[in-house]
XYZ file of C-alpha atoms in Angstrom:
349
model
C -1.690 13.515 20.209
C -4.192 11.061 18.780
C -7.817 11.632 19.683
C -9.735 8.699 21.197
C -13.496 8.355 21.339
C -15.015 5.514 23.323
C -18.349 4.155 22.159
C -21.010 3.814 24.856
C -23.261 0.763 24.597
C -25.409 -1.145 27.041
C -23.849 -4.628 27.288
C -26.144 -7.633 27.306
C -25.060 -10.969 28.814
C -22.297 -12.581 26.807
C -24.313 -15.657 25.976
C -27.048 -13.726 24.160
C -27.039 -14.225 20.395
C -29.124 -12.159 18.024
C -29.137 -12.817 14.300
C -28.634 -9.833 12.030
C -28.321 -10.435 8.306
C -25.029 -9.121 6.930
C -25.151 -6.275 4.426
C -24.177 -6.876 0.842
C -22.599 -3.521 -0.075
C -21.925 -2.731 -3.737
C -20.569 -5.477 -5.954
C -17.158 -4.907 -7.494
C -16.609 -5.410 -11.207
C -13.770 -7.883 -10.584
C -13.070 -10.624 -8.034
C -12.526 -8.303 -5.096
C -15.980 -8.890 -3.637
C -18.315 -6.240 -2.220
C -17.166 -2.639 -1.912
C -18.644 -0.117 0.507
C -17.824 3.575 0.482
C -20.057 4.390 3.448
C -21.003 2.808 6.763
C -24.578 2.398 5.531
C -23.326 0.026 2.804
C -20.819 -1.851 4.948
C -22.985 -4.488 6.634
C -22.687 -6.142 10.024
C -19.025 -7.186 9.799
C -17.966 -3.547 9.814
C -19.299 -3.118 13.350
C -16.939 -5.775 14.710
C -13.975 -4.415 12.770
C -12.012 -1.652 14.443
C -9.768 -0.802 17.372
C -10.247 -1.754 21.014
C -8.202 -0.625 24.010
C -8.132 -0.867 27.788
C -6.339 -2.571 30.665
C -6.326 -6.281 31.527
C -4.896 -8.397 34.341
C -1.206 -9.202 34.027
C -0.054 -11.110 37.104
C -0.921 -9.024 40.156
C -1.240 -5.837 38.143
C -3.135 -4.563 35.144
C -1.490 -3.564 31.884
C -2.698 -1.725 28.765
C -3.720 -3.782 25.764
C -4.685 -2.812 22.230
C -6.591 -4.946 19.745
C -7.308 -4.480 16.054
C -10.095 -6.586 14.543
C -10.185 -6.997 10.758
C -13.150 -8.109 8.630
C -12.032 -10.782 6.156
C -15.186 -11.450 4.195
C -18.332 -13.383 5.018
C -18.384 -14.020 8.767
C -14.618 -14.333 9.053
C -12.530 -12.063 11.277
C -8.879 -11.671 12.130
C -7.348 -9.837 15.069
C -3.981 -8.585 16.270
C -3.284 -7.798 19.924
C -0.697 -5.202 20.943
C 0.708 -5.310 24.494
C 1.139 -1.794 25.857
C -1.545 -0.245 23.704
C -2.458 0.405 20.084
C 0.126 1.384 17.444
C 1.203 4.950 18.098
C -0.415 4.820 21.545
C 1.799 2.646 23.729
C 2.684 -0.378 21.620
C 6.395 -1.316 21.639
C 6.391 -1.798 17.820
C 7.697 -5.348 18.298
C 5.354 -7.714 20.148
C 2.116 -8.701 18.453
C -0.051 -11.800 18.412
C -2.680 -12.853 15.906
C -6.042 -14.544 16.325
C -8.840 -15.543 13.992
C -12.490 -16.409 14.299
C -16.025 -15.678 13.152
C -19.075 -13.656 14.103
C -22.743 -14.516 14.370
C -25.471 -12.054 15.201
C -23.988 -9.656 17.758
C -21.213 -11.910 19.060
C -17.761 -12.704 17.657
C -15.261 -15.253 18.954
C -11.558 -15.301 18.056
C -8.663 -17.419 19.260
C -4.897 -17.518 18.862
C -2.094 -19.640 20.370
C -2.079 -17.734 23.663
C -5.209 -15.581 23.548
C -8.964 -15.734 23.183
C -11.471 -12.934 22.614
C -15.235 -12.666 22.726
C -16.737 -9.455 21.307
C -20.237 -8.300 22.169
C -21.655 -4.825 21.689
C -18.228 -3.158 21.244
C -16.834 -4.750 24.406
C -14.136 -7.437 24.262
C -13.834 -10.150 26.891
C -10.141 -11.089 27.018
C -8.901 -14.574 28.009
C -5.448 -16.107 27.995
C -4.568 -19.308 26.155
C -5.801 -21.419 29.089
C -9.190 -19.736 29.065
C -8.524 -17.659 32.182
C -10.458 -14.379 32.078
C -8.148 -11.338 32.078
C -10.544 -8.418 31.730
C -12.445 -6.213 29.298
C -11.390 -3.698 26.700
C -13.641 -1.373 24.719
C -13.983 -0.141 21.165
C -12.423 3.233 20.451
C -12.451 5.429 17.372
C -9.258 7.369 16.933
C -8.916 10.470 14.815
C -5.847 12.258 13.561
C -4.881 15.472 15.384
C -4.470 17.146 11.975
C -7.859 16.063 10.603
C -9.682 19.191 9.452
C -6.536 21.329 9.737
C -7.115 24.591 7.907
C -4.558 25.842 5.397
C -2.364 28.630 6.804
C -1.997 31.984 5.054
C -0.077 31.613 1.815
C -0.981 27.956 1.337
C -2.204 26.716 -2.035
C -5.615 25.070 -1.649
C -5.769 22.084 -3.981
C -9.198 20.780 -2.937
C -11.747 22.164 -0.485
C -14.893 20.428 -1.704
C -14.989 22.346 -4.964
C -12.875 22.497 -8.115
C -10.259 25.090 -7.161
C -8.538 25.154 -10.543
C -5.385 23.677 -8.965
C -6.113 20.092 -10.039
C -6.538 18.481 -13.435
C -9.111 15.754 -14.062
C -11.236 16.570 -11.034
C -14.192 14.273 -10.258
C -16.293 15.084 -7.204
C -18.834 12.821 -5.494
C -22.354 13.985 -4.646
C -21.247 14.575 -1.042
C -18.307 16.772 -2.052
C -15.374 14.346 -1.895
C -12.550 14.144 -4.417
C -12.274 10.908 -6.360
C -9.001 9.249 -7.226
C -7.167 9.963 -10.496
C -6.126 13.606 -10.529
C -2.930 15.647 -10.396
C -1.839 19.173 -9.586
C -1.855 21.765 -12.329
C 1.427 23.250 -11.189
C 4.707 21.331 -11.086
C 6.376 21.263 -7.662
C 9.859 21.044 -6.200
C 10.024 21.368 -2.392
C 6.798 21.539 -0.408
C 4.670 20.641 2.590
C 1.475 18.749 1.714
C -1.616 18.028 3.832
C -4.000 15.297 2.626
C -7.044 13.634 4.143
C -8.049 10.281 2.657
C -10.470 7.433 3.287
C -10.153 3.872 2.035
C -13.258 1.832 1.125
C -14.463 -1.248 2.993
C -13.459 -4.287 0.892
C -13.420 -7.237 3.307
C -12.996 -9.970 0.709
C -10.114 -8.266 -1.110
C -6.502 -8.898 -0.172
C -3.121 -7.218 -0.557
C -2.861 -4.564 -3.249
C -6.508 -5.057 -4.193
C -7.819 -3.632 -0.924
C -8.432 0.123 -1.188
C -5.393 0.947 -3.308
C -4.267 4.432 -4.306
C -1.151 6.510 -3.748
C 0.332 9.986 -3.634
C 3.008 10.349 -6.314
C 5.281 13.212 -5.270
C 6.588 14.902 -8.419
C 4.978 11.959 -10.204
C 8.116 10.013 -9.186
C 7.923 8.820 -5.599
C 4.812 7.069 -4.289
C 3.641 7.214 -0.704
C 1.292 4.251 -0.713
C -2.380 4.479 0.203
C -3.962 1.108 0.974
C -6.283 -0.530 3.465
C -3.424 -2.050 5.490
C -5.315 -2.024 8.779
C -3.885 -4.697 11.092
C -0.988 -5.642 8.804
C 2.700 -5.660 9.730
C 3.724 -2.511 7.826
C 5.633 -3.455 4.658
C 7.107 -1.154 1.984
C 4.130 -1.803 -0.311
C 1.572 -1.133 2.436
C -0.014 2.112 3.578
C 2.564 4.620 4.769
C 5.350 2.911 2.847
C 7.559 4.479 0.208
C 6.298 2.031 -2.363
C 8.419 -1.148 -2.460
C 11.444 0.702 -1.068
C 10.996 1.741 2.559
C 8.481 0.485 5.145
C 6.801 2.844 7.604
C 8.313 2.863 11.097
C 4.931 1.756 12.406
C 1.691 0.816 10.681
C -0.539 3.744 11.647
C -3.509 2.746 9.508
C -6.958 3.356 10.883
C -9.787 1.025 9.776
C -11.385 1.533 6.351
C -14.127 4.187 6.142
C -12.292 6.231 8.808
C -10.663 9.492 7.686
C -6.870 9.496 7.839
C -4.201 12.137 7.264
C -0.807 12.457 5.632
C 1.309 15.498 6.456
C 4.304 15.341 4.151
C 7.470 17.419 3.912
C 9.313 16.789 0.662
C 12.666 17.983 -0.630
C 13.420 17.178 -4.256
C 16.575 15.449 -5.443
C 19.436 17.748 -6.491
C 21.329 17.487 -9.775
C 24.394 19.140 -11.315
C 24.563 20.769 -14.744
C 25.424 17.447 -16.371
C 22.342 15.787 -14.895
C 24.240 13.799 -12.264
C 22.368 13.385 -9.003
C 24.027 15.154 -6.091
C 21.460 14.427 -3.366
C 18.581 12.009 -3.016
C 15.067 13.249 -2.499
C 14.206 13.456 1.192
C 10.841 13.018 2.904
C 9.128 13.198 6.277
C 5.673 11.608 6.504
C 3.364 11.983 9.494
C 0.393 9.631 9.273
C -2.481 10.270 11.638
C -0.238 12.388 13.845
C 2.619 9.866 14.143
C 5.891 10.128 12.133
C 6.256 7.044 9.934
C 9.249 8.480 8.003
C 11.573 11.132 9.347
C 14.107 12.859 7.053
C 14.150 9.695 4.970
C 16.184 9.685 1.758
C 14.543 8.106 -1.282
C 17.250 6.502 -3.436
C 15.260 6.166 -6.658
C 11.871 6.523 -8.262
C 9.228 4.055 -7.114
C 7.065 1.640 -9.090
C 5.431 3.318 -12.064
C 6.894 6.713 -11.172
C 8.508 8.922 -13.780
C 12.330 8.855 -14.031
C 14.219 11.100 -11.642
C 15.351 14.425 -13.019
C 15.966 18.060 -12.245
C 12.645 19.353 -13.577
C 9.698 19.875 -11.190
C 6.619 17.757 -11.906
C 3.024 17.634 -10.595
C 1.739 15.632 -7.621
C -0.474 12.743 -8.716
C -3.301 11.077 -6.764
C -3.307 7.600 -8.237
C -6.322 5.889 -9.757
C -5.892 2.189 -8.990
C -9.576 1.468 -9.733
C -10.578 1.446 -6.059
C -12.919 4.142 -4.684
C -10.496 5.948 -2.364
C -11.768 9.391 -1.394
C -9.925 12.638 -0.559
C -10.742 15.957 1.071
C -9.012 19.036 2.548
C -5.854 19.010 0.437
C -3.465 21.939 0.566
C 0.199 22.659 -0.026
C 2.897 25.128 0.986
C 5.734 25.564 -1.473
C 9.188 25.717 0.126
C 12.063 27.794 -1.175
C 15.449 26.498 -0.037
C 18.296 28.913 0.738
C 20.787 26.296 -0.378
C 22.229 27.059 -3.836
C 20.887 24.518 -6.303
C 21.743 23.769 -9.905
C 19.229 22.027 -12.132
C 19.713 20.525 -15.576
C 22.358 21.634 -18.057
C 21.533 25.320 -18.136
C 24.251 26.222 -15.649
C 21.788 28.467 -13.826
C 21.901 28.336 -10.028
C 18.730 28.997 -8.055
C 18.314 29.890 -4.399
């Protein structure tokens, strides 16, 4: 199950406004605006962004409500409310409502067609579209149940804070995190892969320019990494099989929060003439919630290498955004099903 942590703050009266100058972060080299790779660089907007949960009045009863607040650059904010709870924690995966607004000092105000929110010190005052007060919800910080999961006996450790010799092109930050743009030394066929990743805070960037990377399985099939926090969950967003298959639910945590992928992959099967017999198949668990389950992948994705019988390395894409990785390990799988690869006529178990 997902792990929730509620932040404890003393709440001042809602009308109190205090001015705090927003942080500037680190300037990007292109038009994507400031980039922060740590909370210290993120500025004031980061403190409003995040997930909020609790119960509010619904008729004569109370009902759970989840809210995701997204920093959009400057003092602009967006929000999405989820009746029933946050994604992966009660939401029905259908009903959602958007709001937008701004922040000033320690207070943010957002409004949508049928909802209004006032945020102060990590507490959200919830109103309906008529301005009727419905209750409070509070900021939570979720963590994946597999965050920090240690590799079992027999696993191949790809990265543990040091160069293990299992990755090519390794670049490590001063605080021991793996930078984007590397690949496994060994080619792979069927495997289980555990990855922990963190997207940067890029509030002014949009779409594919917002914390972009990806895990290319066999260098062919990309599981997208992106800051898709609060988005609808499209094939080119985080958790998607790039441009082919959307995640069942958008399980993205906010940027600068560690996230996990636990991936089971079975390679495509080919006959001796090179004809494909079976599609590749994948299960992806993001932050403890399955976003793909035994999903066939009909073709390569995006810039992936052409499909074929030969095993290839796993690639951690460099899309020029400072995505960070840690605690990466793999278990190779050996299928009992007879398999034939290439034109050699040799069957392998």
